[in-house]
Coordinates of C-alpha atoms in Angstrom, one line a residue:
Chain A
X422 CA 1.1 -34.1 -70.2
X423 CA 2.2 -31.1 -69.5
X424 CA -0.3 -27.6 -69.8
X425 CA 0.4 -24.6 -71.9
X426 CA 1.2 -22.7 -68.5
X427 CA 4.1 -25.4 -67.9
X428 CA 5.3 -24.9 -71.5
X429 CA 5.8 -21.5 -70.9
X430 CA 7.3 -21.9 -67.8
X431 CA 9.8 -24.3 -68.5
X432 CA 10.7 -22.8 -72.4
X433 CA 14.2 -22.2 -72.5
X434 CA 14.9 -25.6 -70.9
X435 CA 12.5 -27.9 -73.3
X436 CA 14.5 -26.3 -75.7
X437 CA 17.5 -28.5 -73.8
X438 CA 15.8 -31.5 -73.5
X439 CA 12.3 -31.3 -75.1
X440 CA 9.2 -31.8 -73.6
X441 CA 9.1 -35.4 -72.8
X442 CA 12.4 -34.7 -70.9
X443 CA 10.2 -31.9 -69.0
X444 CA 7.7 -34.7 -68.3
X445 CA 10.2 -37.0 -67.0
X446 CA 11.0 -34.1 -64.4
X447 CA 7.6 -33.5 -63.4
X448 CA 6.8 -37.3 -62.5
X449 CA 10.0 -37.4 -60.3
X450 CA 9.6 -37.3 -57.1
X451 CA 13.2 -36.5 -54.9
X452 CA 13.4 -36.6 -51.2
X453 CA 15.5 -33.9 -49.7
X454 CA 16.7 -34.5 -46.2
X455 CA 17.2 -31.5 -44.4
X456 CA 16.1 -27.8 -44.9
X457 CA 19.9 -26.1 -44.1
X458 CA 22.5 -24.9 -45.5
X459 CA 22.0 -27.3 -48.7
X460 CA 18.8 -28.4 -48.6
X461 CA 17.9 -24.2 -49.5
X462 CA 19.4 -24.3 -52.7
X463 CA 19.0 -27.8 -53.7
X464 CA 15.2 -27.8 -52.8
X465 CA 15.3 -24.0 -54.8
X466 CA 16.2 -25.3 -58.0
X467 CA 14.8 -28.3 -58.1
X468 CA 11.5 -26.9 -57.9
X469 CA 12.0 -23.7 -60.7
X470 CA 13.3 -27.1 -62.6
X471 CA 9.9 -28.1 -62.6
X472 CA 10.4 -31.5 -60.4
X473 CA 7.0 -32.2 -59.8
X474 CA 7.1 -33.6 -56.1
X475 CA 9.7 -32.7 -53.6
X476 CA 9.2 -34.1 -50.0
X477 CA 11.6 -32.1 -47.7
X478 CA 12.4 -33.0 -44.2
X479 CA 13.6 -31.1 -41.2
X480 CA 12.9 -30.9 -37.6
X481 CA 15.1 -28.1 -36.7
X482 CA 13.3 -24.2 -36.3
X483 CA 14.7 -21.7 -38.0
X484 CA 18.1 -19.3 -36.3
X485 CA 19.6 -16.1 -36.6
X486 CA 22.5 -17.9 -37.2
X487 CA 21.2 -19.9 -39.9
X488 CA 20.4 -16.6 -42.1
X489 CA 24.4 -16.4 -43.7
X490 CA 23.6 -19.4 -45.8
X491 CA 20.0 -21.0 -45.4
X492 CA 18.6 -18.7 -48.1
X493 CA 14.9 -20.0 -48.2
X494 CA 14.7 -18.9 -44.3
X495 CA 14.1 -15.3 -43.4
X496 CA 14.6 -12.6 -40.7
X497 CA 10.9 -13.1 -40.0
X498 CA 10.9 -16.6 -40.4
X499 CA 12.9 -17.2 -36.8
X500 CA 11.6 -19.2 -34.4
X501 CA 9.2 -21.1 -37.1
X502 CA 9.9 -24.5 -38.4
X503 CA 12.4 -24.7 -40.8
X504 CA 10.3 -26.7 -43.1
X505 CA 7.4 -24.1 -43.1
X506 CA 9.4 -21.8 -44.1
X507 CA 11.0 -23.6 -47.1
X508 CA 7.4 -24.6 -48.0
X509 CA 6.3 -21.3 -48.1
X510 CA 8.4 -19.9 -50.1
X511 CA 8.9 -22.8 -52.4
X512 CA 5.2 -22.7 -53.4
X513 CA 5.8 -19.2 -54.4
X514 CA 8.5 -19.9 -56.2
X515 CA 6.5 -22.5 -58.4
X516 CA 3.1 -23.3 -57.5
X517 CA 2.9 -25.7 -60.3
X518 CA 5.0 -28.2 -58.3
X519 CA 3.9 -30.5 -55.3
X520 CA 5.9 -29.6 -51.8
X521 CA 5.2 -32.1 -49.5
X522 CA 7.0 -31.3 -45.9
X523 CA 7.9 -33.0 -42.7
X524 CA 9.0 -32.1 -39.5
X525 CA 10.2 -35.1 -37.9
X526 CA 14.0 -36.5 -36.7
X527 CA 15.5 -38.5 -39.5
X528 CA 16.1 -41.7 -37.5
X529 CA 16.0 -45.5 -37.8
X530 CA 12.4 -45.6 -37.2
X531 CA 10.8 -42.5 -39.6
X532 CA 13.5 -42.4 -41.9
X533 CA 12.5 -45.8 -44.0
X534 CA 8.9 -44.8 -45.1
X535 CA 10.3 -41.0 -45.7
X536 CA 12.5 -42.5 -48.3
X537 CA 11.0 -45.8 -49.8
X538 CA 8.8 -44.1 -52.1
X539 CA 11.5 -42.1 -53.8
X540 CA 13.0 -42.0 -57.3
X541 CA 16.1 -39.8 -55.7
X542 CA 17.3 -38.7 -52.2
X543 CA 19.6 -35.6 -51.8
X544 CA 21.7 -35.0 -49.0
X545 CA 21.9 -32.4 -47.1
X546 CA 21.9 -33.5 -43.9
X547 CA 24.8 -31.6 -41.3
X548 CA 26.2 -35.3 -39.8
X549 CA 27.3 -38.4 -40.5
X550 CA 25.2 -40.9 -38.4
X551 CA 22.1 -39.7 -40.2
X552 CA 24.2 -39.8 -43.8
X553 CA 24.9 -43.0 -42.9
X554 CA 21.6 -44.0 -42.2
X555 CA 20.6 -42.6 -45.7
X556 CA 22.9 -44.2 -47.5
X557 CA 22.0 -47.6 -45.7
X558 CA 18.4 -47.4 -46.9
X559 CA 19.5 -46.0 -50.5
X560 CA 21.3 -49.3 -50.5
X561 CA 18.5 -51.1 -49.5
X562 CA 15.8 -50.1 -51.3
X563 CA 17.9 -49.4 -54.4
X564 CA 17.5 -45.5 -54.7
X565 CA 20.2 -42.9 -55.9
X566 CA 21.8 -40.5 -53.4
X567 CA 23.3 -37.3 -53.7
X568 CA 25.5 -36.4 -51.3
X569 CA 27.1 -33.0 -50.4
X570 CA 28.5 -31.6 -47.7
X571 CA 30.3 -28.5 -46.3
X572 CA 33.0 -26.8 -43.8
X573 CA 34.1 -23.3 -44.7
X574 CA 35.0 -22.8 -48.0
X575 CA 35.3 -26.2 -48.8
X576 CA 32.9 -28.6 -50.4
X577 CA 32.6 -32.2 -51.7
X578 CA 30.1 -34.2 -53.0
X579 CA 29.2 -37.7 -54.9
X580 CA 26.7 -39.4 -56.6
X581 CA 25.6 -43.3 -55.5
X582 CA 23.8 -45.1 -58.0
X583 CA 23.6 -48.4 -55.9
X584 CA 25.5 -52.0 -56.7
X585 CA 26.7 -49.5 -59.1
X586 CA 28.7 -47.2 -57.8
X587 CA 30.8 -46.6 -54.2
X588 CA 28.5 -46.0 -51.5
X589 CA 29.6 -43.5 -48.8
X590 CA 30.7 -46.6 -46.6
X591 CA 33.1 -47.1 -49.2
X592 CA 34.2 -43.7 -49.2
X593 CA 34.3 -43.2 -46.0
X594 CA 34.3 -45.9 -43.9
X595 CA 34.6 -43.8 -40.8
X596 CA 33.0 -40.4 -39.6
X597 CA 35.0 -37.4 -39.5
X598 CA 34.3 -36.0 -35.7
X599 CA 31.1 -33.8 -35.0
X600 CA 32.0 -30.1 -34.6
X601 CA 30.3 -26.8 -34.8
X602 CA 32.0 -26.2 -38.7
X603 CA 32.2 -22.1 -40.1
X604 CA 30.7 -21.8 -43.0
X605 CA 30.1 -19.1 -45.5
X606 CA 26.8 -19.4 -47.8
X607 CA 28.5 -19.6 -50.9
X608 CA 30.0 -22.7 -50.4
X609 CA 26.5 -23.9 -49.7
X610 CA 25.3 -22.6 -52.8
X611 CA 27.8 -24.2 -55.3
X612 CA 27.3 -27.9 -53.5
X613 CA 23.5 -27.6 -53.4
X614 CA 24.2 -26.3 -57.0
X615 CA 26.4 -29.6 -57.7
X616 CA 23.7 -32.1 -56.2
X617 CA 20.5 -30.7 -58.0
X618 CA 22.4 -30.7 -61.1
X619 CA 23.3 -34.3 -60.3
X620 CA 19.6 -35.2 -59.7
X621 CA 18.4 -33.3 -62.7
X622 CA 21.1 -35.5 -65.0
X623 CA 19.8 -38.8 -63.5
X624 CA 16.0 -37.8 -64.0
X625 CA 16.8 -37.0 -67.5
X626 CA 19.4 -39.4 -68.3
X627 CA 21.6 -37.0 -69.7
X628 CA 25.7 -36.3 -69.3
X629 CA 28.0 -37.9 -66.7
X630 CA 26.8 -38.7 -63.5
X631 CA 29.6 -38.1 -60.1
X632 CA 29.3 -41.7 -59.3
X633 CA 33.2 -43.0 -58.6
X634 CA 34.2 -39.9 -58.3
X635 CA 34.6 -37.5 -55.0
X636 CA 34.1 -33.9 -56.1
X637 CA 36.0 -31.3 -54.2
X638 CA 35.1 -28.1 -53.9
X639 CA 37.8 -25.4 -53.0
X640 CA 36.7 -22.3 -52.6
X641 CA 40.0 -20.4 -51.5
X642 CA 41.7 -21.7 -54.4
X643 CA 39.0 -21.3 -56.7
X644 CA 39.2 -25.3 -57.7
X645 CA 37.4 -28.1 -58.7
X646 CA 38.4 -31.7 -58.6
X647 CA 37.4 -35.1 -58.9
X648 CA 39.3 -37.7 -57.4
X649 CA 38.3 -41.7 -58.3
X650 CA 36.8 -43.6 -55.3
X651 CA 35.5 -47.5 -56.2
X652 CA 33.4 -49.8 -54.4
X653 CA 34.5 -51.7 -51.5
X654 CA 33.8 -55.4 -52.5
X655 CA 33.4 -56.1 -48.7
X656 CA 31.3 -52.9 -47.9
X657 CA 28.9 -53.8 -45.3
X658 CA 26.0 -51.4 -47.1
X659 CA 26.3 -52.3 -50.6
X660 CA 29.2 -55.3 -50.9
X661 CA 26.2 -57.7 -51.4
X662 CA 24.6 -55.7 -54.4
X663 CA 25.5 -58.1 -57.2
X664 CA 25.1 -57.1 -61.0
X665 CA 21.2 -58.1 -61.1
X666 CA 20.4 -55.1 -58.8
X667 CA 22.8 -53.2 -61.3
X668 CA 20.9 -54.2 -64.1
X669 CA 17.6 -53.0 -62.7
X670 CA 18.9 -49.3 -62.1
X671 CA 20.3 -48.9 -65.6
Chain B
X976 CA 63.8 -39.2 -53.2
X977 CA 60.9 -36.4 -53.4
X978 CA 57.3 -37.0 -52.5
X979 CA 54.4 -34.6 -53.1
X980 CA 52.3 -33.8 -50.0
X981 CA 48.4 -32.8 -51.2
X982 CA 46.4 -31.5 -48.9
X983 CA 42.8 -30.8 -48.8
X984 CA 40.6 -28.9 -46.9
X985 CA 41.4 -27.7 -43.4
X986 CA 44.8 -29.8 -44.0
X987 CA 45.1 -27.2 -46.7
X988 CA 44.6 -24.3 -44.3
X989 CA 47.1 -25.9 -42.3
X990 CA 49.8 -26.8 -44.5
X991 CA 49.7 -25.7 -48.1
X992 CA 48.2 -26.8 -51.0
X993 CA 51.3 -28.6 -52.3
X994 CA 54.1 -29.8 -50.0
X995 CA 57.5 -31.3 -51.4
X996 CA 59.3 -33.5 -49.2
X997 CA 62.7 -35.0 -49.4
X998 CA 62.9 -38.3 -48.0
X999 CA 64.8 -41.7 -47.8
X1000 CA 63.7 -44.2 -50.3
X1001 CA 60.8 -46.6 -49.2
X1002 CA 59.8 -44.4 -46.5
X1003 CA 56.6 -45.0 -45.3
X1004 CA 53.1 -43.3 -45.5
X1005 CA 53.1 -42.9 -41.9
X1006 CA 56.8 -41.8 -41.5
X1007 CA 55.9 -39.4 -44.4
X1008 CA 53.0 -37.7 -42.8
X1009 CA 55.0 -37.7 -39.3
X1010 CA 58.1 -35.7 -40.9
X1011 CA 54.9 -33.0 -42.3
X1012 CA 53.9 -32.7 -38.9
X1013 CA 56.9 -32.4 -37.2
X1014 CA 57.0 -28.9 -38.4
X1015 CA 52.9 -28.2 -37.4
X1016 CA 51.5 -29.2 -34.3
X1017 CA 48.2 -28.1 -35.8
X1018 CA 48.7 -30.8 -38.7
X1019 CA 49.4 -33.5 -35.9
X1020 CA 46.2 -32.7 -33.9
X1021 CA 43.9 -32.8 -37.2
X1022 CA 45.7 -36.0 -38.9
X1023 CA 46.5 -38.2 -36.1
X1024 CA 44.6 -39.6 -33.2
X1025 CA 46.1 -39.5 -29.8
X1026 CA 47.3 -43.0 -30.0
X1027 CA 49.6 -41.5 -33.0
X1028 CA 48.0 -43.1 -36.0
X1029 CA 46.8 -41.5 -38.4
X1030 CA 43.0 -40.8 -37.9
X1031 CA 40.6 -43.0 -39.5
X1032 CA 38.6 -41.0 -41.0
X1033 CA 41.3 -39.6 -43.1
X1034 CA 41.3 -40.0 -46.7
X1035 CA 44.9 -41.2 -48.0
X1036 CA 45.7 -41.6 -51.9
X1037 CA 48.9 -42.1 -53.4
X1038 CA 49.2 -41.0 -57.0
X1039 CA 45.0 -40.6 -57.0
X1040 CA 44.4 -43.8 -55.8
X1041 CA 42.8 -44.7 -52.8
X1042 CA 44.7 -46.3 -49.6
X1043 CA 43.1 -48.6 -47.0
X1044 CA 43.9 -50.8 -44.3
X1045 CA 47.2 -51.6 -43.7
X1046 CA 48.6 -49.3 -46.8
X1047 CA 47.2 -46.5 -44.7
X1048 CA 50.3 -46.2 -42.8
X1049 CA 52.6 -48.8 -44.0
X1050 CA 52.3 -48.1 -47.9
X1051 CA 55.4 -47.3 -49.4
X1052 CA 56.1 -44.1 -51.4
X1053 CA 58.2 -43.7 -53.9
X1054 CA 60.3 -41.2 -55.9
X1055 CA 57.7 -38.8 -57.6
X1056 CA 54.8 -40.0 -55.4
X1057 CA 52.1 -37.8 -54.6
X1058 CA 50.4 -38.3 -51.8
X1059 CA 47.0 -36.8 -51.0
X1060 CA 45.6 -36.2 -47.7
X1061 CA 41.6 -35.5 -47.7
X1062 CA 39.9 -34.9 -44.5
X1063 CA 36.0 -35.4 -44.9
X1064 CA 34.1 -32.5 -44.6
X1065 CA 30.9 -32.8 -42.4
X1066 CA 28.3 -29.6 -42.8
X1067 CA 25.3 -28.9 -44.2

């Protein structure tokens, strides 16, 4: 149920999708891996949303150079954890919501019990080994991701709705090669915008989910695309997700 | 025959948006993206690998739709193909 102090807060977008829509937002609870570049704005609005439990994960600390785009990290906040920080400020933000974080590596070993629990993960990791890994266990335990990702002032990003939709195996079978990428904050900003939209749709059930379809983001041009992507039938993450598994997620 | 080169991305900064090319009739994908980087060295470091083929984690579509495996360089293009060229983008 939600209290007075929740209907006022979250007014203007009941009116959207009414309070039981609300509700189904505050008993979501998302994962967000990483506290970057994406994981800032993603984390931001899916807490003035009103999702009620977001469990963020990070074990970096907190840069200079990190301040052009990571906007829940401040000038004072270098030096201290990275997930600290977001916390801090995200219980400001809304201290009607439950922020749950965790400095620790996203590896083989922490990463299933991080996750298992989740009715979404987001993204917003900075390399593909760890994607990877995050898409293995969405596939596993049946969970949507949202991924996103940056380099200067491009963007792209997809939604995975397991055995229903291409994984990022299928998408991208093979890792682009690790660099240090530029980046300006904006581009950030309108992929974390793109994936906690995404997460908000697939909590509520409402409009057209990104799933089969690669969104890019370019910035210079001032464009947005989709381009189709489909399973790969002999995917090793998610080829063996038959229609049963499909049926569940509906 | 002409063939539309997309490019996305860095390949975008490199290249263009939108490339034309005139070419000989069932040219290949590969011969196609060799004859683009004939006139950039910069588009030959970021699409190919140094064995020469195209890199693998380059995403190829002709007319929207996704290439793999042996297609990836030995699809055949046709008059009024557009090809697409996407090279995954990896921050965050």
């Amino acid at each position: 149920m939600l209290n007075e102090n929740e209907k006022e807060r979250y007014h203007r977008q009941i009116m959207l999708f009414g309070e039981d829509g609300q509700e189904k937002l505050k008993t979501a609870r998302v994962v967000i891996a990483g506290a970057g570049g994406l994981g800032c704005p993603v984390a931001t609005y899916l807490a003035v949303a009103g999702v009620g439990y977001l469990r963020i994960i990070d074990d970096d600390t907190v840069e200079r150079t990190n301040l052009n785009r990571q906007i829940l990290h401040w000038e004072k906040d270098i030096g201290l954890p990275k997930t600290g920080s977001a916390g801090e400020k995200l219980m400001a933000i809304n201290p009607d919501i439950e922020i749950e974080t965790v400095r620790i590596t996203i590896d083989e070993e922490t990463a299933p019990g991080l996750v298992r629990d989740a009715d979404a993960i987001v993204d917003a990791m900075d390399n593909y080994p760890a994607r990877y890994l995050l898409n293995h266990l969405a596939c596993k335990f049946g969970i949507p991701l949202f991924h996103g990702a940056i380099r200067g002032f491009d963007g792209q990003a997809t939604t995975i709705i397991p055995g229903k939709t291409a994984c990022l195996s299928c998408i991208f079978p093979k890792a682009p090669p690790k660099e240090i990428f530029p980046v300006i904050g904006v581009t950030s900003g309108m992929i974390g915008m793109i994936q906690a939209n995404e997460v908000l749709k697939y909590i509520l059930g409402t409009g057209e989910l990104l799933g089969n379809r690669l969104l890019i983001w370019d910035g210079l041009g001032s464009s947005l695309e989709t381009i189709q992507v489909e399973r790969d039938p002999y995917c090793t993450e998610c080829g063996h997700i038959k229609g049963s598994q499909m049926e569940k997620l509906k | 025959m002409k063939v539309r080169i997309k490019a996305f991305a860095r390949f975008r900064e490199i290249i263009g948006s939108e490339n034309t090319l005139e070419l000989d009739d069932g040219t290949s994908v590969l011969s196609a993206l060799e004859s683009l980087s004939e006139g950039s060295k910069d588009f030959r470091d970021a699409c190919f690998d140094k064995e020469g083929a195209v890199a693998s984690h380059v995403v190829l579509m002709i007319n929207g739709k996704r290439i793999s495996g042996r297609d990836r360089e030995a699809g055949v293009l046709h008059d009024g193909d557009e090809l697409a060229v996407f090279p995954p983008v990896a921050g965050g």
